[in-house]
């Protein structure tokens, strides 16, 4: 247990501008608020353990058989369920680094050992190095696309090379937590591209674009056999009835979800351009955040933001992840960034 890394959540301080956890800045969808009120009394009962209506709604959304869907309390838990199903003590889990900080924790909890494959010099997954890192003990490969915290995404060719490079008896998880913010031409839907491969699992969440981070719902789309195994590894009743109802309602409010995502994408472009003008290196982001690879300057930048009442997510010695917020919040962030320009490397 002493060696198990602790997840570092984005900070919460009353009154602060929170750009630390990649949440939607637009708040609960109004259509979902009404549904929550309607079902509040139901919380004295256990939820539908099979999440039947939610699974049917997700399956219909993707045009697949419900047998291919498994849900969990957030897609972090779903990735944990996949690891619980696939990884035994001493097995290896391959993922890029830096990627999502939950992956080393999930790996260790499953008893596996993590094989971290460095991102390339554009802060992007190096799929050839990832395939090369797969060995006899590898049970799982996880690719975060787009990647948290760097925002970079791999496109069609790299996804196909990775899928071809992972043996068919190794599970390949493609974590698409930020799918709604992606340029669909540059980054194909992994399920559409690779959904016919039995070892490929795509995970999605209601926590980001669907604005339900606090209710905890995510899911996997997998082959029926893998989905059945992932379902068996779910903690019973982990997705509450309120979460199930909210997710069904949010899925039905696609126009509003897309409208909000488009606002975020437009703001992402504006923020990235302004930061580059101010001298920052900003990798091309396909998510609802940008990555500032400030190295040793990361902690200082985050402290300057905190001083101005803005919470961002620093990774000491590496960089700072800044969530795209409301336009007024982004303006405040840009003011701080402009007042604390990076010292050019010589
Ligand atoms: C936010 C995030 C998730 C989703 O987390 P939930 O458990 O669904 O809230 C999954 N993967 C990555 C990479 C994320 O950043």
PDB file of N, CA, C and O in Angstrom, residues 313-344:
ATOM      1  N   UNK A 313      -4.394  22.734 -12.634  1.00  0.00           N
ATOM      2  CA  UNK A 313      -3.863  21.452 -12.150  1.00  0.00           C
ATOM      3  C   UNK A 313      -2.393  21.318 -12.551  1.00  0.00           C
ATOM      4  O   UNK A 313      -2.092  21.010 -13.705  1.00  0.00           O
ATOM      5  N   UNK A 314      -1.482  21.603 -11.604  1.00  0.00           N
ATOM      6  CA  UNK A 314      -0.061  21.471 -11.915  1.00  0.00           C
ATOM      7  C   UNK A 314       0.426  20.034 -11.743  1.00  0.00           C
ATOM      8  O   UNK A 314      -0.057  19.305 -10.884  1.00  0.00           O
ATOM      9  N   UNK A 315       1.371  19.634 -12.570  1.00  0.00           N
ATOM     10  CA  UNK A 315       2.106  18.378 -12.395  1.00  0.00           C
ATOM     11  C   UNK A 315       3.550  18.810 -12.209  1.00  0.00           C
ATOM     12  O   UNK A 315       4.216  19.230 -13.172  1.00  0.00           O
ATOM     13  N   UNK A 316       3.999  18.766 -10.958  1.00  0.00           N
ATOM     14  CA  UNK A 316       5.275  19.388 -10.591  1.00  0.00           C
ATOM     15  C   UNK A 316       6.402  18.952 -11.519  1.00  0.00           C
ATOM     16  O   UNK A 316       6.571  17.761 -11.792  1.00  0.00           O
ATOM     17  N   UNK A 317       7.145  19.941 -12.013  1.00  0.00           N
ATOM     18  CA  UNK A 317       8.301  19.646 -12.844  1.00  0.00           C
ATOM     19  C   UNK A 317       7.959  19.308 -14.287  1.00  0.00           C
ATOM     20  O   UNK A 317       8.851  19.134 -15.118  1.00  0.00           O
ATOM     21  N   UNK A 318       6.663  19.191 -14.602  1.00  0.00           N
ATOM     22  CA  UNK A 318       6.276  18.809 -15.970  1.00  0.00           C
ATOM     23  C   UNK A 318       5.450  19.875 -16.675  1.00  0.00           C
ATOM     24  O   UNK A 318       5.846  20.390 -17.710  1.00  0.00           O
ATOM     25  N   UNK A 319       4.293  20.160 -16.123  1.00  0.00           N
ATOM     26  CA  UNK A 319       3.423  21.107 -16.814  1.00  0.00           C
ATOM     27  C   UNK A 319       2.184  21.403 -16.002  1.00  0.00           C
ATOM     28  O   UNK A 319       2.027  20.935 -14.880  1.00  0.00           O
ATOM     29  N   UNK A 320       1.310  22.197 -16.609  1.00  0.00           N
ATOM     30  CA  UNK A 320       0.069  22.602 -15.957  1.00  0.00           C
ATOM     31  C   UNK A 320      -1.075  22.331 -16.926  1.00  0.00           C
ATOM     32  O   UNK A 320      -0.996  22.694 -18.104  1.00  0.00           O
ATOM     33  N   UNK A 321      -2.091  21.696 -16.414  1.00  0.00           N
ATOM     34  CA  UNK A 321      -3.299  21.456 -17.222  1.00  0.00           C
ATOM     35  C   UNK A 321      -4.344  22.489 -16.830  1.00  0.00           C
ATOM     36  O   UNK A 321      -4.634  22.659 -15.637  1.00  0.00           O
ATOM     37  N   UNK A 322      -4.869  23.183 -17.831  1.00  0.00           N
ATOM     38  CA  UNK A 322      -5.843  24.250 -17.587  1.00  0.00           C
ATOM     39  C   UNK A 322      -7.143  23.895 -18.312  1.00  0.00           C
ATOM     40  O   UNK A 322      -7.170  23.795 -19.544  1.00  0.00           O
ATOM     41  N   UNK A 323      -8.210  23.718 -17.541  1.00  0.00           N
ATOM     42  CA  UNK A 323      -9.518  23.415 -18.128  1.00  0.00           C
ATOM     43  C   UNK A 323     -10.068  24.669 -18.804  1.00  0.00           C
ATOM     44  O   UNK A 323      -9.904  25.782 -18.293  1.00  0.00           O
ATOM     45  N   UNK A 324     -10.734  24.487 -19.941  1.00  0.00           N
ATOM     46  CA  UNK A 324     -11.421  25.602 -20.596  1.00  0.00           C
ATOM     47  C   UNK A 324     -12.721  25.866 -19.837  1.00  0.00           C
ATOM     48  O   UNK A 324     -13.545  24.970 -19.670  1.00  0.00           O
ATOM     49  N   UNK A 325     -12.873  27.096 -19.362  1.00  0.00           N
ATOM     50  CA  UNK A 325     -14.056  27.456 -18.573  1.00  0.00           C
ATOM     51  C   UNK A 325     -14.996  28.341 -19.365  1.00  0.00           C
ATOM     52  O   UNK A 325     -15.020  28.329 -20.602  1.00  0.00           O
ATOM     53  N   UNK A 326     -15.774  29.150 -18.632  1.00  0.00           N
ATOM     54  CA  UNK A 326     -16.606  30.168 -19.268  1.00  0.00           C
ATOM     55  C   UNK A 326     -15.687  31.222 -19.875  1.00  0.00           C
ATOM     56  O   UNK A 326     -14.555  31.399 -19.415  1.00  0.00           O
ATOM     57  N   UNK A 327     -16.165  31.978 -20.845  1.00  0.00           N
ATOM     58  CA  UNK A 327     -15.262  32.942 -21.496  1.00  0.00           C
ATOM     59  C   UNK A 327     -14.696  33.968 -20.509  1.00  0.00           C
ATOM     60  O   UNK A 327     -13.523  34.328 -20.593  1.00  0.00           O
ATOM     61  N   UNK A 328     -15.514  34.394 -19.534  1.00  0.00           N
ATOM     62  CA  UNK A 328     -15.014  35.355 -18.542  1.00  0.00           C
ATOM     63  C   UNK A 328     -13.915  34.717 -17.671  1.00  0.00           C
ATOM     64  O   UNK A 328     -12.949  35.381 -17.296  1.00  0.00           O
ATOM     65  N   UNK A 329     -14.082  33.441 -17.352  1.00  0.00           N
ATOM     66  CA  UNK A 329     -13.058  32.733 -16.567  1.00  0.00           C
ATOM     67  C   UNK A 329     -11.767  32.595 -17.380  1.00  0.00           C
ATOM     68  O   UNK A 329     -10.657  32.789 -16.866  1.00  0.00           O
ATOM     69  N   UNK A 330     -11.922  32.289 -18.653  1.00  0.00           N
ATOM     70  CA  UNK A 330     -10.746  32.148 -19.518  1.00  0.00           C
ATOM     71  C   UNK A 330     -10.011  33.484 -19.653  1.00  0.00           C
ATOM     72  O   UNK A 330      -8.777  33.525 -19.697  1.00  0.00           O
ATOM     73  N   UNK A 331     -10.786  34.572 -19.704  1.00  0.00           N
ATOM     74  CA  UNK A 331     -10.161  35.903 -19.766  1.00  0.00           C
ATOM     75  C   UNK A 331      -9.271  36.135 -18.543  1.00  0.00           C
ATOM     76  O   UNK A 331      -8.160  36.656 -18.660  1.00  0.00           O
ATOM     77  N   UNK A 332      -9.775  35.760 -17.378  1.00  0.00           N
ATOM     78  CA  UNK A 332      -8.995  35.944 -16.143  1.00  0.00           C
ATOM     79  C   UNK A 332      -7.717  35.123 -16.180  1.00  0.00           C
ATOM     80  O   UNK A 332      -6.643  35.588 -15.776  1.00  0.00           O
ATOM     81  N   UNK A 333      -7.864  33.877 -16.671  1.00  0.00           N
ATOM     82  CA  UNK A 333      -6.685  32.999 -16.778  1.00  0.00           C
ATOM     83  C   UNK A 333      -5.648  33.628 -17.711  1.00  0.00           C
ATOM     84  O   UNK A 333      -4.450  33.650 -17.416  1.00  0.00           O
ATOM     85  N   UNK A 334      -6.137  34.177 -18.836  1.00  0.00           N
ATOM     86  CA  UNK A 334      -5.211  34.764 -19.811  1.00  0.00           C
ATOM     87  C   UNK A 334      -4.489  35.977 -19.221  1.00  0.00           C
ATOM     88  O   UNK A 334      -3.303  36.188 -19.492  1.00  0.00           O
ATOM     89  N   UNK A 335      -5.205  36.748 -18.395  1.00  0.00           N
ATOM     90  CA  UNK A 335      -4.539  37.895 -17.748  1.00  0.00           C
ATOM     91  C   UNK A 335      -3.363  37.432 -16.896  1.00  0.00           C
ATOM     92  O   UNK A 335      -2.268  38.012 -16.954  1.00  0.00           O
ATOM     93  N   UNK A 336      -3.598  36.369 -16.119  1.00  0.00           N
ATOM     94  CA  UNK A 336      -2.515  35.855 -15.268  1.00  0.00           C
ATOM     95  C   UNK A 336      -1.380  35.308 -16.137  1.00  0.00           C
ATOM     96  O   UNK A 336      -0.194  35.547 -15.865  1.00  0.00           O
ATOM     97  N   UNK A 337      -1.753  34.603 -17.187  1.00  0.00           N
ATOM     98  CA  UNK A 337      -0.735  34.001 -18.062  1.00  0.00           C
ATOM     99  C   UNK A 337       0.107  35.090 -18.733  1.00  0.00           C
ATOM    100  O   UNK A 337       1.328  34.955 -18.863  1.00  0.00           O
ATOM    101  N   UNK A 338      -0.567  36.176 -19.138  1.00  0.00           N
ATOM    102  CA  UNK A 338       0.166  37.258 -19.802  1.00  0.00           C
ATOM    103  C   UNK A 338       1.089  37.985 -18.828  1.00  0.00           C
ATOM    104  O   UNK A 338       2.152  38.474 -19.213  1.00  0.00           O
ATOM    105  N   UNK A 339       0.686  38.036 -17.568  1.00  0.00           N
ATOM    106  CA  UNK A 339       1.518  38.702 -16.557  1.00  0.00           C
ATOM    107  C   UNK A 339       2.667  37.817 -16.067  1.00  0.00           C
ATOM    108  O   UNK A 339       3.555  38.279 -15.370  1.00  0.00           O
ATOM    109  N   UNK A 340       2.632  36.536 -16.423  1.00  0.00           N
ATOM    110  CA  UNK A 340       3.665  35.581 -15.953  1.00  0.00           C
ATOM    111  C   UNK A 340       4.232  34.801 -17.138  1.00  0.00           C
ATOM    112  O   UNK A 340       4.290  33.583 -17.119  1.00  0.00           O
ATOM    113  N   UNK A 341       4.615  35.529 -18.182  1.00  0.00           N
ATOM    114  CA  UNK A 341       5.075  34.859 -19.406  1.00  0.00           C
ATOM    115  C   UNK A 341       6.263  33.954 -19.114  1.00  0.00           C
ATOM    116  O   UNK A 341       7.095  34.263 -18.266  1.00  0.00           O
ATOM    117  N   UNK A 342       6.321  32.817 -19.852  1.00  0.00           N
ATOM    118  CA  UNK A 342       7.452  31.916 -19.632  1.00  0.00           C
ATOM    119  C   UNK A 342       8.754  32.563 -20.076  1.00  0.00           C
ATOM    120  O   UNK A 342       8.769  33.354 -21.026  1.00  0.00           O
ATOM    121  N   UNK A 343       9.827  32.247 -19.365  1.00  0.00           N
ATOM    122  CA  UNK A 343      11.152  32.730 -19.767  1.00  0.00           C
ATOM    123  C   UNK A 343      11.593  31.879 -20.953  1.00  0.00           C
ATOM    124  O   UNK A 343      11.633  30.654 -20.841  1.00  0.00           O
ATOM    125  N   UNK A 344      11.893  32.496 -22.109  1.00  0.00           N
ATOM    126  CA  UNK A 344      12.280  31.680 -23.263  1.00  0.00           C
ATOM    127  C   UNK A 344      13.522  30.848 -22.965  1.00  0.00           C
ATOM    128  O   UNK A 344      14.478  31.366 -22.376  1.00  0.00           O
TER     129      UNK A 344
END
